[in-house]
Amino acid sequence: MAEQANVSKEDSSFMIKVATFIVDRRNLFFLLFGIAIIFSVISMNWVSVENAMSAYLPDTSETSQGLDRMEEQFITYGTAKIMVTNIPYDEAEKISEELEALDTVIMLTFDNSEEHYNNFSALYDVTFGYEETDDRALEALADIEEMLSDYDIFVSTSMGDASAEQIASEMQVISVLVAIVVVTVLLLTSQTWAEVPMLLLTFIAAAIITKGTNFIMGTISFVSNSVTIVLQLALSIDYMVIFCNRYKEEHQKLPTREADIIALSKAIPEISSSSLTTIGGLIAMMFMQFGIGRDMALCLIRAILLCLLSVFLLMPGLIMLFGKAMDKTYHKSFIPKIPFVGKFTYKTRFIMPPLFVALIVVAYITSSKCPYVYGYSMLETPIKSDAMVVDEMIEESFGASNMVAMIVPAGNYEKEKALLKELDQYPEIDYTMGLSNTEAMDGYMLTDKLTARDFSELLELDYEVAELLYMAYAVNDENYAKIVNGLSTYSIPLIDIFMFLYDEVNEGYVTLDDDMMETLEDAHSQMQIALDQLQGEEYSRMLVYLNLPEEGDETFAFLDKMHEIANKYYEGTILIPGEATSQYDLYKTFQTDNTVVNVISILAVLVVLLFTFMSAGMPVLLILIIQGAIWINFSFPALQQKNLFFMSYLIVSSIQMGANIDYAIVISGRFMELKDKMSKRDAIIETMNFAFPTIVTSGSMLALAGIFIGKMSSDGAICGIGQCLGRGTIISIIIVMFVLPQILLLGEKIIDKTSFAVSIPLKLEKTSGLMRVDGIIQGQINGTVIGEMHGFVRGDASLLVNMGKMEQKEDNGADLQELYNENKEENDEKA
């Protein structure tokens, strides 16, 4: 009757009404989730995935501006490097002729230099007659692979999505392994077998809807597409477990429906509060200049919110469906009590905190020397993609290629020629390529100026025809002074007069014999390709091949030097896009993003913790614990001198701050609740026993998910995220289990003194019958009593419980002395 009275009393609250509506309208929510899942299965195909890191650089970055300008001004043809191994040079030359004869190949570079033939291997630089994004270029490459199928060939190309397909395949395997881990952990930590499929159904619904709503963003990064679902599972499984445990606790004294309602009403604020720290850490990533941070933050925040909706709206109905099965499949928990940890904590409370402070000082200094890199060329991954293997083989035989483009205002061939000539003098540059230093025929460069006589001799064209052609060009160019003063000294760039002649022939103004026409056609084809790639309406492009690695201080410094050199010839903005510049831009964004992410993630979590604990001391303490774990985490690559992709640090530090701090909150909240009800020693032992199942459930999932990603991904960025997340989670678990409790024991007085919680007036508790009383009390028990009491009362009591608790017991007529002795023995065993 008393329990029913309590339920009736709580029914008046808003949360009870919300929970009642959700539980009683469960069929409606089943229908809504079913519709959402069907829609999501269809909409999964609507989202596009961006595989280029450079696409997420700020619009103001040099790489972003350069890529936009190149797309507007130039045509980038599809290219491929094709290496054929174990062949003599004569056969390699024969293959070269066969490739060059293909209609789909417009340019092929191969000779007997070490750059193209070395160690009985031939390297062909093939340019196709289609743009890089044209599917016909991929088809042409496939035809070449088929043609050379009898040889040992290795193909390196930026066309297509081969790497993306391999990443997707790897993540499918990782997802299966993580799912197996999750099921195993849930089975070990569950109390009923039937709760496991219920929890999995809740998550699967959230995961499908998350995947299906990606189309809202239009395009997502390959990083977000790869790891969101795995991280969603690891980050949000806690919410389901919390609600399930709350239901089982309420179900001990209430029927299924009532227990479901009360559990949901309590779980909504509890889980929402817990999720805020994770969301707070992710929000920091939205302030990164590097767009992948914002992209991944939006994907993960949406994933967590959808998981919350699944827990609050779908799971209550599933509990009603699985309720009877859960009642029938109760089993003993496999998670042991760990009183030894609490005892160790109490004994080392004066030792561990100073050791930890010393450790994090060292870790801060060490982690600041972490060797960050900004591209993939200097990263090592546990497994290598097919593309990585091919690139390494080509590099081993023919060396690495590091090319950047230089984009300058068009229209002045003399400046281009002088600029290229100066650049070629620097030892950091292997060679350059532009219209001004590309040979056309007979030693003439494309932009060399020829008189009418020079041109007639070059093409064996009648001089009078050449003179008329030059006169027509002058009229077309509105250069009437040349016509009046004579054409003998009038010179025109070779490529310009060639293209003009081709147009005149096509329009019928000039007639050439067959041999001359064939020469003109061949020359025009090659020149048009050069113009498409190197000259636009407003800008010209020059290619610069560096003798430097793709990244590093020397490379970044020389990129600045190239700007200085170009600025001597041109005014305005000179752009030098390329892989090296992309990594330089990433380096510059990291300097800002590093500070922004750290500050905002700390502030966001700090605000949540301030309102959670109503204390200034506790949030600072918990953030120091997790920030210390982050510094320790990133000390490992520094000590190992193992290169780390910069994005891995930004993303993992945000996730570690937002998600791992939940473990610290579980321990801290429980200890602060118990410390005034029992001795500090008993409170910390009870706290660790209580927190261990929650931490081992969530922590093992997140850690193993990270480890699997780190061990089984061939992508440097994704692999780094996994390695750091797995290691960081394990470090956080160790610290919150073996360092935080000691700090709480020493700092609890400071936490209390910095509290700004409003004191809650003491409530007068009245009851009768058998009751157990523990704490400092004041009131009447068949008379007046004041003092500290631990014992049992049978009769009427009206008490103010200042510290401790008073709980009603079922009166079965047992002797009070026997009850007291049993309770004392139980406490002695715990001690």
XYZ file of N, CA and C in Angstrom, residues 34 46 289 297 384 434 446 604 744:
27
model
N 9.243 2.360 -37.079
C 9.220 1.481 -38.254
C 9.252 2.275 -39.545
N 21.279 8.334 -50.627
C 21.193 9.718 -51.096
C 22.412 10.553 -50.714
N 38.755 25.258 -37.752
C 38.811 25.797 -39.109
C 38.778 24.660 -40.130
N 31.663 16.338 -35.896
C 30.901 16.739 -34.700
C 29.402 16.683 -34.973
N 48.244 -2.106 -44.936
C 48.410 -1.171 -46.048
C 47.374 -1.458 -47.121
N 55.971 24.381 -68.067
C 54.995 25.398 -68.425
C 54.999 25.575 -69.920
N 57.033 26.327 -76.979
C 55.672 26.690 -77.377
C 55.458 28.196 -77.448
N 32.980 23.812 -22.208
C 31.661 23.180 -22.391
C 31.405 22.136 -21.310
N 39.507 12.295 -4.368
C 38.229 12.626 -3.745
C 38.317 12.557 -2.223
